[in-house]
Coordinates of C-alpha atoms in Angstrom, one line a residue:
Chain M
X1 CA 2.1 -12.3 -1.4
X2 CA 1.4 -9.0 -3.3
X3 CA 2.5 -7.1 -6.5
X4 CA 4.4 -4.5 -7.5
X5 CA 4.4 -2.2 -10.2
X6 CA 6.9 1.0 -10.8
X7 CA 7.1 3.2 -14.1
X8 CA 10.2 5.6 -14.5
X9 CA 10.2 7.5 -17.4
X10 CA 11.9 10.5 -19.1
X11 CA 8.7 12.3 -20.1
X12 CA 5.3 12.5 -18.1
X13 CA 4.1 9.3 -19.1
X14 CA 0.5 8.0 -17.9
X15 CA 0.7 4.5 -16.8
X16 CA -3.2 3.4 -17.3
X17 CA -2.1 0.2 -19.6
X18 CA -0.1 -1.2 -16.9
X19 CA -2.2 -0.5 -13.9
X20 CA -5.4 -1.6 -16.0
X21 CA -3.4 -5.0 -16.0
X22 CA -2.3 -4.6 -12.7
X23 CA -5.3 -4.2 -11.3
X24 CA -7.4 -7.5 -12.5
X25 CA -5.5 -9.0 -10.6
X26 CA -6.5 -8.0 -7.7
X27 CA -9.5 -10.2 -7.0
X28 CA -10.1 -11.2 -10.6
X29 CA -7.5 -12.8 -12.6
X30 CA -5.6 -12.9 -9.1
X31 CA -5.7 -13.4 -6.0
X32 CA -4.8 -10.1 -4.5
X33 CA -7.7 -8.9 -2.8
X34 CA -6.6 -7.0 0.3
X35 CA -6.0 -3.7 -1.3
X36 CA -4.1 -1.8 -3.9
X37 CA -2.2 1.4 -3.8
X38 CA -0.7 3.9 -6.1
X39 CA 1.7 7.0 -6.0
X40 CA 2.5 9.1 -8.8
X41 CA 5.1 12.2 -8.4
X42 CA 4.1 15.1 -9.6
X43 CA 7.0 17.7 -9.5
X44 CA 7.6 17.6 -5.5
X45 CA 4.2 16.6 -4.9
X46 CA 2.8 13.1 -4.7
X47 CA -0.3 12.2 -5.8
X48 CA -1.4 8.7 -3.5
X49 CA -4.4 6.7 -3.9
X50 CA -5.2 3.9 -2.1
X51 CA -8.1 1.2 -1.2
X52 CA -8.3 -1.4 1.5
X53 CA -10.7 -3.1 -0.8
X54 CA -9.9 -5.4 -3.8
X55 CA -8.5 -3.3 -7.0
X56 CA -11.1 -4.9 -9.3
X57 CA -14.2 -4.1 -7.1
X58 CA -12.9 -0.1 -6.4
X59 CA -14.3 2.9 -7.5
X60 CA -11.1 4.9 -6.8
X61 CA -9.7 2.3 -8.8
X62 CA -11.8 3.1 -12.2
X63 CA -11.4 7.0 -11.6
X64 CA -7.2 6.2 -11.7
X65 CA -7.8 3.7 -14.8
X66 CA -10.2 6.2 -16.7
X67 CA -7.9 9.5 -15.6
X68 CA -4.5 9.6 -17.4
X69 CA -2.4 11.0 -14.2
X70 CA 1.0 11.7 -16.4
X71 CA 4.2 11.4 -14.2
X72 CA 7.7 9.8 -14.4
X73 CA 7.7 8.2 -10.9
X74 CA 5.2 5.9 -10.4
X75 CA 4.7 3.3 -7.4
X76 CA 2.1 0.8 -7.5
X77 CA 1.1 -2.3 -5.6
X78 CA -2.1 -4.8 -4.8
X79 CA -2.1 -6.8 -1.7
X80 CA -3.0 -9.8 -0.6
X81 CA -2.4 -9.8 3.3
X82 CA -0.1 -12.2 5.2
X83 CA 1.1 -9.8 8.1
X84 CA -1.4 -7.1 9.1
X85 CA -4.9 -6.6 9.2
X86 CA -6.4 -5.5 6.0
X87 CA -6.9 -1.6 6.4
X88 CA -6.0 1.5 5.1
X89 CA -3.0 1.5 7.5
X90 CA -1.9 -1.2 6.4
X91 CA -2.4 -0.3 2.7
X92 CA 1.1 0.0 0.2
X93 CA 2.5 2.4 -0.6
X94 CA 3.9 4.3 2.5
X95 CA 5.3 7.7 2.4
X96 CA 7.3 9.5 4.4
X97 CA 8.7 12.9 4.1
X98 CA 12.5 13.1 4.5
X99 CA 15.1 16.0 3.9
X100 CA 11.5 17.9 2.4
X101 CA 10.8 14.8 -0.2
X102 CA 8.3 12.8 -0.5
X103 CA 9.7 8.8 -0.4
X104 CA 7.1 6.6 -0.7
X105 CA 7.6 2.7 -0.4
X106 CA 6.4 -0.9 -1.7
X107 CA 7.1 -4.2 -0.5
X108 CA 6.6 -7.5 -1.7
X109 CA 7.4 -10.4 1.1
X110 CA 7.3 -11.2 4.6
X111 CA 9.8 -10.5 7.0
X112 CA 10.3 -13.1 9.7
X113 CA 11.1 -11.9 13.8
X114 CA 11.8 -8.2 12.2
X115 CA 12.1 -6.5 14.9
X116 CA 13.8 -3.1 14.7
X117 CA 14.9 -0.4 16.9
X118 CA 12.2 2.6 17.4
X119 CA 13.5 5.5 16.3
X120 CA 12.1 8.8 13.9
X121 CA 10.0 7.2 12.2
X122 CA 7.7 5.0 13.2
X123 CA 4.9 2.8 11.5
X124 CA 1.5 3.7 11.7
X125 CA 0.2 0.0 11.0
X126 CA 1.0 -3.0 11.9
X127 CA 2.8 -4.7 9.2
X128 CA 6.1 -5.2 8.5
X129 CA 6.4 -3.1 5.2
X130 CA 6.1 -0.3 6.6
X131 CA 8.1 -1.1 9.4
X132 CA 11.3 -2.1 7.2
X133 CA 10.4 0.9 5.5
X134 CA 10.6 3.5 8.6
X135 CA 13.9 0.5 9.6
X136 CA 15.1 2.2 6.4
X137 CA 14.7 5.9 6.4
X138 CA 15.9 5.9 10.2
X139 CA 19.1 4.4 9.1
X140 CA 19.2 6.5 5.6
X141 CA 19.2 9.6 8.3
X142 CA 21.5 8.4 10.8
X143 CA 24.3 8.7 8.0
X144 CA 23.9 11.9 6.7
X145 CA 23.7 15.5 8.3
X146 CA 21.9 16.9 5.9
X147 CA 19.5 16.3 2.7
X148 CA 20.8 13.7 0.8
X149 CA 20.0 12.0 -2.4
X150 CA 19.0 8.5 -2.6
X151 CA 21.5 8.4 -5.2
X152 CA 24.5 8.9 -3.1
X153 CA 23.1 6.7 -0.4
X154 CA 22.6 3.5 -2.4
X155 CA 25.6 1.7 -0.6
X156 CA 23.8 1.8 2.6
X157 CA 20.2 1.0 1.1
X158 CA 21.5 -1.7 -0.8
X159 CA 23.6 -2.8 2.9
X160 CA 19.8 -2.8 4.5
X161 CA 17.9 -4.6 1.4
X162 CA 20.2 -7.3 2.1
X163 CA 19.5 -7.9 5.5
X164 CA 15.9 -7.5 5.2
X165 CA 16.6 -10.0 3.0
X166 CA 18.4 -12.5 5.0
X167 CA 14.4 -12.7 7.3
X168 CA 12.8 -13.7 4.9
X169 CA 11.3 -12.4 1.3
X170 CA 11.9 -8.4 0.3
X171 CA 11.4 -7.1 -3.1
X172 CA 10.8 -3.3 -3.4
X173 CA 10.4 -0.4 -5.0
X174 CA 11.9 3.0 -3.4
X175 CA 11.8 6.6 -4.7
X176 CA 12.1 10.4 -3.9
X177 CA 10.8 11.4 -6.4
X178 CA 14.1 11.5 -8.7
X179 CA 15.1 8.3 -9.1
X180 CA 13.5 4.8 -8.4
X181 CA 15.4 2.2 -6.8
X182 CA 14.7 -1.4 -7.1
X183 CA 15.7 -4.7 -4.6
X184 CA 14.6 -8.2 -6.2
X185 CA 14.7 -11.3 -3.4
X186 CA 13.0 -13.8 -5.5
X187 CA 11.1 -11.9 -8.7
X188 CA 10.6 -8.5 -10.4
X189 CA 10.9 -7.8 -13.7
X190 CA 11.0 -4.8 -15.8
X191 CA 10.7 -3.9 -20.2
X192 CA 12.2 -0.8 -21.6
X193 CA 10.5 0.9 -24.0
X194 CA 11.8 3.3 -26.5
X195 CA 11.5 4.2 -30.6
X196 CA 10.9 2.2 -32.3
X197 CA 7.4 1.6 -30.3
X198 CA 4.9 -1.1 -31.0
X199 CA 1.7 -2.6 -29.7
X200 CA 1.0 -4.3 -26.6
X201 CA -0.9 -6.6 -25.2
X202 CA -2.2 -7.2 -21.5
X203 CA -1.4 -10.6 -19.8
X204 CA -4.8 -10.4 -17.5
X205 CA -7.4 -8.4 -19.6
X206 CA -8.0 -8.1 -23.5
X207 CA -6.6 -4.7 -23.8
X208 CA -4.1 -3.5 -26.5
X209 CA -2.1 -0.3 -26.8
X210 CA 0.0 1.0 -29.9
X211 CA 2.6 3.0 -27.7
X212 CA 4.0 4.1 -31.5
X213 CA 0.6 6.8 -31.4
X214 CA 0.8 8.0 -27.9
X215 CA 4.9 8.1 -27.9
X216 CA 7.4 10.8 -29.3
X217 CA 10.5 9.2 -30.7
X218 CA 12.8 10.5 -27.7
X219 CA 10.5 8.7 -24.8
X220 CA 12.0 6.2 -23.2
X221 CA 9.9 4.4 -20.4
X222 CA 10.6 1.5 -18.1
X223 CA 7.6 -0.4 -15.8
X224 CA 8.7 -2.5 -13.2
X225 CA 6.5 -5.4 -12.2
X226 CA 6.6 -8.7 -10.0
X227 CA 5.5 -10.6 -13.1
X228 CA 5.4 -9.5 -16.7
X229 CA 2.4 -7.6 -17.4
X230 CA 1.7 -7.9 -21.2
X231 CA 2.7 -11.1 -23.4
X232 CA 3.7 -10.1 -26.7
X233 CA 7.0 -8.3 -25.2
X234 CA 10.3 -9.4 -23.8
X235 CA 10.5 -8.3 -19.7
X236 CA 13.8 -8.9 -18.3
X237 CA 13.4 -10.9 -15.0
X238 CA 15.7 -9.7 -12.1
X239 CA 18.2 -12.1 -10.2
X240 CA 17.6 -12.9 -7.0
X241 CA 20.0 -10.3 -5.1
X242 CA 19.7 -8.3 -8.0
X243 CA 19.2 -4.7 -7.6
X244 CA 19.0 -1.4 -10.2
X245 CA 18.8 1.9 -9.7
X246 CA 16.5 4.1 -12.8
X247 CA 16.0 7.7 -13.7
X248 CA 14.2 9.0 -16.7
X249 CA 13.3 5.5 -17.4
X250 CA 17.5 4.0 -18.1
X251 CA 19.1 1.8 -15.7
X252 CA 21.5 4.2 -14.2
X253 CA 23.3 2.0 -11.5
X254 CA 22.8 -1.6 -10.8
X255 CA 24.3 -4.5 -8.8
X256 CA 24.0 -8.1 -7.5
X257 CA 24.2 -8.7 -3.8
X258 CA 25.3 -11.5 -2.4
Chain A
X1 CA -6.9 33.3 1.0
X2 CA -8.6 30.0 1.5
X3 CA -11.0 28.3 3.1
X4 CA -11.3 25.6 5.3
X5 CA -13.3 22.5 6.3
X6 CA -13.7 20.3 9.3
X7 CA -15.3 17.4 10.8
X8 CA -15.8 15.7 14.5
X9 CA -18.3 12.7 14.6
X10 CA -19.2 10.3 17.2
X11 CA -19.9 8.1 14.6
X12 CA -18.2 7.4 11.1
X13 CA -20.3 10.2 9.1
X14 CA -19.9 11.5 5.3
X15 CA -19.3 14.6 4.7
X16 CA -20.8 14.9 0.9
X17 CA -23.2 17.5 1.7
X18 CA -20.6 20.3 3.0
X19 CA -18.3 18.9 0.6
X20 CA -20.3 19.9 -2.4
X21 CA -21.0 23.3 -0.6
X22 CA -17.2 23.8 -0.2
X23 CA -16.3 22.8 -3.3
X24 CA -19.0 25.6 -5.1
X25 CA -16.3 28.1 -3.8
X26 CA -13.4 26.5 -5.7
X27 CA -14.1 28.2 -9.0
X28 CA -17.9 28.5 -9.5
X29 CA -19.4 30.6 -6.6
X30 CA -15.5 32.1 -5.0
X31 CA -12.7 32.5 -6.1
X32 CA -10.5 29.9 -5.1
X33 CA -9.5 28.1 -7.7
X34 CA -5.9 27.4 -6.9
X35 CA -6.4 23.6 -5.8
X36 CA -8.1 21.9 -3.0
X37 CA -7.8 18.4 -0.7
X38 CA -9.5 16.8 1.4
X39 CA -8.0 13.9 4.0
X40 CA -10.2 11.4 5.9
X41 CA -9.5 9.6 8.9
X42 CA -9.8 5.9 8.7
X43 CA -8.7 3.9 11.7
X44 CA -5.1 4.7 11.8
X45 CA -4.7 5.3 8.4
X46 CA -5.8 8.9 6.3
X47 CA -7.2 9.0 3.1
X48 CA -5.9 11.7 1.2
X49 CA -7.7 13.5 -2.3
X50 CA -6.1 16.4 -3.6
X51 CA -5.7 18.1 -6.6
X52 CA -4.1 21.4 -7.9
X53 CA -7.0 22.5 -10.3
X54 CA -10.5 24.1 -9.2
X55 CA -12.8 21.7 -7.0
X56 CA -15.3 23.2 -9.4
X57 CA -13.9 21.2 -12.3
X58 CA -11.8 18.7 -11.1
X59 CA -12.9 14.7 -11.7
X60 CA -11.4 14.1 -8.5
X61 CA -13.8 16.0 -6.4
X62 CA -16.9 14.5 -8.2
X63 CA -15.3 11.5 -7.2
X64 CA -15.4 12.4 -3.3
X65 CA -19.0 13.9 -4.1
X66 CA -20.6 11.0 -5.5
X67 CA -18.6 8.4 -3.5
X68 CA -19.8 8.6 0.9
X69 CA -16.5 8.3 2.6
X70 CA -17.4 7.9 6.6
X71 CA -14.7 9.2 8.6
X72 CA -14.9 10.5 12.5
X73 CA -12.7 13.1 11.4
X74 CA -12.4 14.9 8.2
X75 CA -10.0 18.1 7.4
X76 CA -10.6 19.9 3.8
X77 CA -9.6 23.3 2.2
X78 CA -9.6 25.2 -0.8
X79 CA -7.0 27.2 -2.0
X80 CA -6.7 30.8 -3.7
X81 CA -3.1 31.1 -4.1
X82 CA -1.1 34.0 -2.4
X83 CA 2.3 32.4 -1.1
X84 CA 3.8 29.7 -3.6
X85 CA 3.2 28.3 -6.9
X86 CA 0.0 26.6 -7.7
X87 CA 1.0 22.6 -7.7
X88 CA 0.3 19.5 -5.9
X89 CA 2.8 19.7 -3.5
X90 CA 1.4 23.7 -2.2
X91 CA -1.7 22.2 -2.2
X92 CA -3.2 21.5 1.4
X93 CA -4.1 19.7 3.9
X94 CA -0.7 18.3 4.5
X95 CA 0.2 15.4 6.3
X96 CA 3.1 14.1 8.4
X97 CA 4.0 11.0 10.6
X98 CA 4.6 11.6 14.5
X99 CA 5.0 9.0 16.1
X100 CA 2.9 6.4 14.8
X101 CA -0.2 8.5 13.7
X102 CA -1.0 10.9 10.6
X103 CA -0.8 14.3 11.4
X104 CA -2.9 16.4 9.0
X105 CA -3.0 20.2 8.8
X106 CA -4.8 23.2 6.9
X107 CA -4.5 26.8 7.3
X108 CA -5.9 29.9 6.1
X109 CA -4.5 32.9 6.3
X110 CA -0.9 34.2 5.7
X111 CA 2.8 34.8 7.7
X112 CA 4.7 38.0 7.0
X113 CA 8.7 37.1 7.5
X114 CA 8.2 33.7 8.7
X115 CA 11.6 32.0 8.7
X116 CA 11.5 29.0 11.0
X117 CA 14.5 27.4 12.6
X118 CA 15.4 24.2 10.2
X119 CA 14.5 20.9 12.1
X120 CA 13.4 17.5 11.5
X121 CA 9.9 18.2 9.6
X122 CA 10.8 20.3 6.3
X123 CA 8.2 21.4 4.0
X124 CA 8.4 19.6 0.8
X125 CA 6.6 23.2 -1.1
X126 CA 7.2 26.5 -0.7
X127 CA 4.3 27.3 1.2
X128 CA 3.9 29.2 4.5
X129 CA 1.5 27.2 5.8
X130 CA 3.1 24.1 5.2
X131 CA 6.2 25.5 6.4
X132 CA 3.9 26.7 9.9
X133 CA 2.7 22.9 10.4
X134 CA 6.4 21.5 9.7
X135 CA 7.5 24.4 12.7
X136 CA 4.7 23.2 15.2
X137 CA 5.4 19.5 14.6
X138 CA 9.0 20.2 15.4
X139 CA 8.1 22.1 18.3
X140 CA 5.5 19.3 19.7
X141 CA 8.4 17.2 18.6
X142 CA 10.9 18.9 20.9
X143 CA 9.1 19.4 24.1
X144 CA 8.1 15.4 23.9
X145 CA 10.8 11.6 25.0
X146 CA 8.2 10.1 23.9
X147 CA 4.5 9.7 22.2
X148 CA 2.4 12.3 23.4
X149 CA -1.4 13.1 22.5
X150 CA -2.6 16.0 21.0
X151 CA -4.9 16.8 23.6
X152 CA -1.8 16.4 26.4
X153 CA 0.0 18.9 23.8
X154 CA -2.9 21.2 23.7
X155 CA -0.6 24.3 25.7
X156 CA 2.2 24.4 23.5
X157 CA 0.2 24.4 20.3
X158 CA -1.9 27.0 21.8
X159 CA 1.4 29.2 22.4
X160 CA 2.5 28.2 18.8
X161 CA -0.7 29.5 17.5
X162 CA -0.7 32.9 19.2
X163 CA 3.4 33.2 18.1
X164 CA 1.9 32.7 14.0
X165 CA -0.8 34.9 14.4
X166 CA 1.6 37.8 15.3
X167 CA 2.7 37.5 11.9
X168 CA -0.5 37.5 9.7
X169 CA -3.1 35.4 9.5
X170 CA -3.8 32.0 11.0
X171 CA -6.6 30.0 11.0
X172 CA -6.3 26.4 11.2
X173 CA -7.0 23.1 11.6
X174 CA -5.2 20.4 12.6
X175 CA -5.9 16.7 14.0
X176 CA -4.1 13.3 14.8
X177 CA -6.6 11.0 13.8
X178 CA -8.0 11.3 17.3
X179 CA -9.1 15.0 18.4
X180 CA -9.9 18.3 15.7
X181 CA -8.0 21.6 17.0
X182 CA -9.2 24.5 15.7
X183 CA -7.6 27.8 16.2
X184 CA -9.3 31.3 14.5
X185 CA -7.3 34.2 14.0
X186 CA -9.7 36.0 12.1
X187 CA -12.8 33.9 10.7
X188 CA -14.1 30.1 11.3
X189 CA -17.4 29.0 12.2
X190 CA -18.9 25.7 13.5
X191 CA -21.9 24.0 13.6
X192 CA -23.0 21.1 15.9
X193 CA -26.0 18.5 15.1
X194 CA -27.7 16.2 17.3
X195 CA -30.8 15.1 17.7
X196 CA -33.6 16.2 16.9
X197 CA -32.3 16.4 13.6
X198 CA -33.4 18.8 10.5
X199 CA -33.4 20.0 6.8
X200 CA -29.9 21.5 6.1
X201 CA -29.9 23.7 2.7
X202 CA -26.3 24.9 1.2
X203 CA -25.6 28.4 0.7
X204 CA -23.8 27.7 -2.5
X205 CA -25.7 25.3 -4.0
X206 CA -29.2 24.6 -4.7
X207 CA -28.9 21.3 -2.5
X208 CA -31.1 20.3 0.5
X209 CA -31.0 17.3 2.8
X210 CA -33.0 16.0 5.6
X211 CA -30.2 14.8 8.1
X212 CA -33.4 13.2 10.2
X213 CA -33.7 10.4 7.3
X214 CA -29.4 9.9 7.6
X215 CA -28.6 9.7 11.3
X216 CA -29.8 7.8 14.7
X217 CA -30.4 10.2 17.7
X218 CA -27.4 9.5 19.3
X219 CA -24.9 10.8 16.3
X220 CA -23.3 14.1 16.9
X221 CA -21.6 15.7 14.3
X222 CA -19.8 19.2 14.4
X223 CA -18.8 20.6 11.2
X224 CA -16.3 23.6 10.9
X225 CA -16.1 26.1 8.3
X226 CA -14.3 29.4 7.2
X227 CA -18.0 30.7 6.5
X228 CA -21.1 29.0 7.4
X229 CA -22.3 26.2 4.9
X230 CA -26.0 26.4 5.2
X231 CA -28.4 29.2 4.8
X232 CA -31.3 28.3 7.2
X233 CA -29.4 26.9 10.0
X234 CA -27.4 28.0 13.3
X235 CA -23.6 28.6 12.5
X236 CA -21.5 29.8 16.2
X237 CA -18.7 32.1 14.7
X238 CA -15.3 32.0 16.6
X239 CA -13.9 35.1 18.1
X240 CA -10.4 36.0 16.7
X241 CA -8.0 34.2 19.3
X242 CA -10.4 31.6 20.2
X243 CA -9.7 27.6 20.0
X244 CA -12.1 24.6 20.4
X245 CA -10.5 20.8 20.8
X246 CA -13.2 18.5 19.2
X247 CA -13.6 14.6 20.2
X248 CA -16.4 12.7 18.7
X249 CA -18.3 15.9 17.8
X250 CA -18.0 17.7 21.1
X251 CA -16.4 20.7 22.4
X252 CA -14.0 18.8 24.9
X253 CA -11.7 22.3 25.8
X254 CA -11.7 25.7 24.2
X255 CA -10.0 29.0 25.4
X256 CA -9.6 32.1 24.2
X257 CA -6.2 33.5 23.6
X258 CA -4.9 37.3 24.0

């Protein structure tokens, strides 16, 4: 299995607490060692970096935790391989341009005899990630004429989730760029931070941060993760079936599908 | 204008030394110091570092110096802004899925009144050139049922090519993971090593290295350039209207276009 992480956030916010955490566990205090990804918007533009290697052992990995990349979409995951040989292929997240945004994609699960149609888009590698995820934009597209925002499509994203669903295990994280979408099968859970701020404390590494120096009173931010990253904080664990759609870090629409 | 950077090896190669030649002209020795990127083919997948600010002081790019990515085929560029804003998402090269493989493109130069017909691929910037790749992949898309190679393509991109040079400027590159086009409007340049190897000394930067000690005498590498690289070596300078297809670091077709 692998983990996510996604940040949405009403400010440019730099996420190098939570991927710090993130990231030891990827070969050290976990056992995700097949790779480790990260896309942060910035404006229209997304900034990706990605490793086939284990998180903990990458230099691209240390530049990203050193280098505070401030954004307010943010889609992070580490990988430990089931389906799909472990290359940069094969490496979350995916992106695709759609309706000229960027979407970019994780996963967390396996699909079982997922077989979709071929149609626009197509995977590059060979798992089946990235194949739900081109499953997804093809059928995103076949509804709409013209650009449209994920927002407005939610019914039918939330109709796919819970198919993909019905093959087996399929948490994700969505975005283009606006807002961040988010599908729980069996475990995600996210925090919301706002005034008043206090300290934190990584789960996997001894790292604390006083988000009360680095915050203005207005910030609100909200990290997504498979598991709760820091212990001294409540996270809010998703239902299975549960899904919520965020923008500028609030919960702006959510559900629970059956 | 820009300039640009490409690679065709028979073997996975770095590209460190040219990089750090390039990168002199983002800010330090020229003037371009509106962003730059690099993408590297690995298997299937691309690996992708760009970054708005000068190459001459950006952490990323001392990241890609000190750090030897191998790649058979490499595209890079650096940017002095003339057509859109200076951000991430007008920074090139820029990438697309077609059909299963990463389609990355870089262009120098610039399109007077270029107002493409709307299709599939839309830029996600406000670019010309990325608005010139989204065109051509649309028109590859359109002439093709079905996956098609670049090399099998090679007419209609040619005929593209000499349509967008009737408007301005346009050099480019452009690959799918498996052959480097090149097309020069006005100005590229290309060198090809092979054994016996030598000394190679950068133009814009007091840095020498002895390609002998770094390759076996079957490795063929071609390296493309706006302007030559070195100072005590060979460049072949394109005529305007002439284009090369590259596989493993040879000249597999070339023409020259009225």
């Amino acid at each position: 299995m692998c983990e996510l992480l996604g940040m949405s956030a009403n400010v440019p916010t730099d996420i190098v607490f939570s991927f710090t955490g993130l990231m030891q566990r990827g070969g050290c205090t976990g056992p995700h060692r097949d790779g480790w990804g990260i896309g942060f918007y910035e404006g229209r533009g997304l900034r990706l970096f990605q490793d086939p290697r284990a998180s903990s052992e990458s230099e691209v990995a240390q530049l990203v935790q050193r280098y505070p990349i401030k954004s307010e979409v943010v889609i992070g995951h580490i990988r430990q391989a089931n389906v799909g040989k472990v290359c940069l292929a094969n490496t979350h997240p995916f992106v695709r341009e759609m309706w000229g945004r960027n979407w970019c994609f994780a996963h967390n699960g396996q699909l079982a005899n997922f077989n979709p149609e071929p149609s626009f888009y197509c995977p590059v590698g060979d798992t089946d990630s990235e194949a739900a995820f081109c499953d997804l934009l093809n059928r995103l597209r076949s509804q709409c004429t013209g650009p449209t925002s994920l927002e407005t499509l939610l019914p039918v994203l939330v109709e796919a989730c819970v198919e993909y669903r019905r093959l087996g295990v399929f948490n994700c994280l969505l975005s283009d760029g606006d807002v961040l979408f988010s599908f729980c099968s069996t475990k995600l859970a996210h925090i919301t931070r706002r005034a008043p701020f206090g300290p934190a404390h990584l789960r996997d590494a001894d790292l604390q941060v006083d988000f009360q120096a680095e915050t203005t009173p207005d910030d609100v931010v909200t990290v997504l993760a498979t598991e709760a990253l820091t212990d001294n904080e409540r996270w809010q664990v998703y239902q299975p079936g549960e899904w919520r759609l965020w923008r500028g870090g609030e919960c702006i629409a959510q559900g629970l599908s059956a």
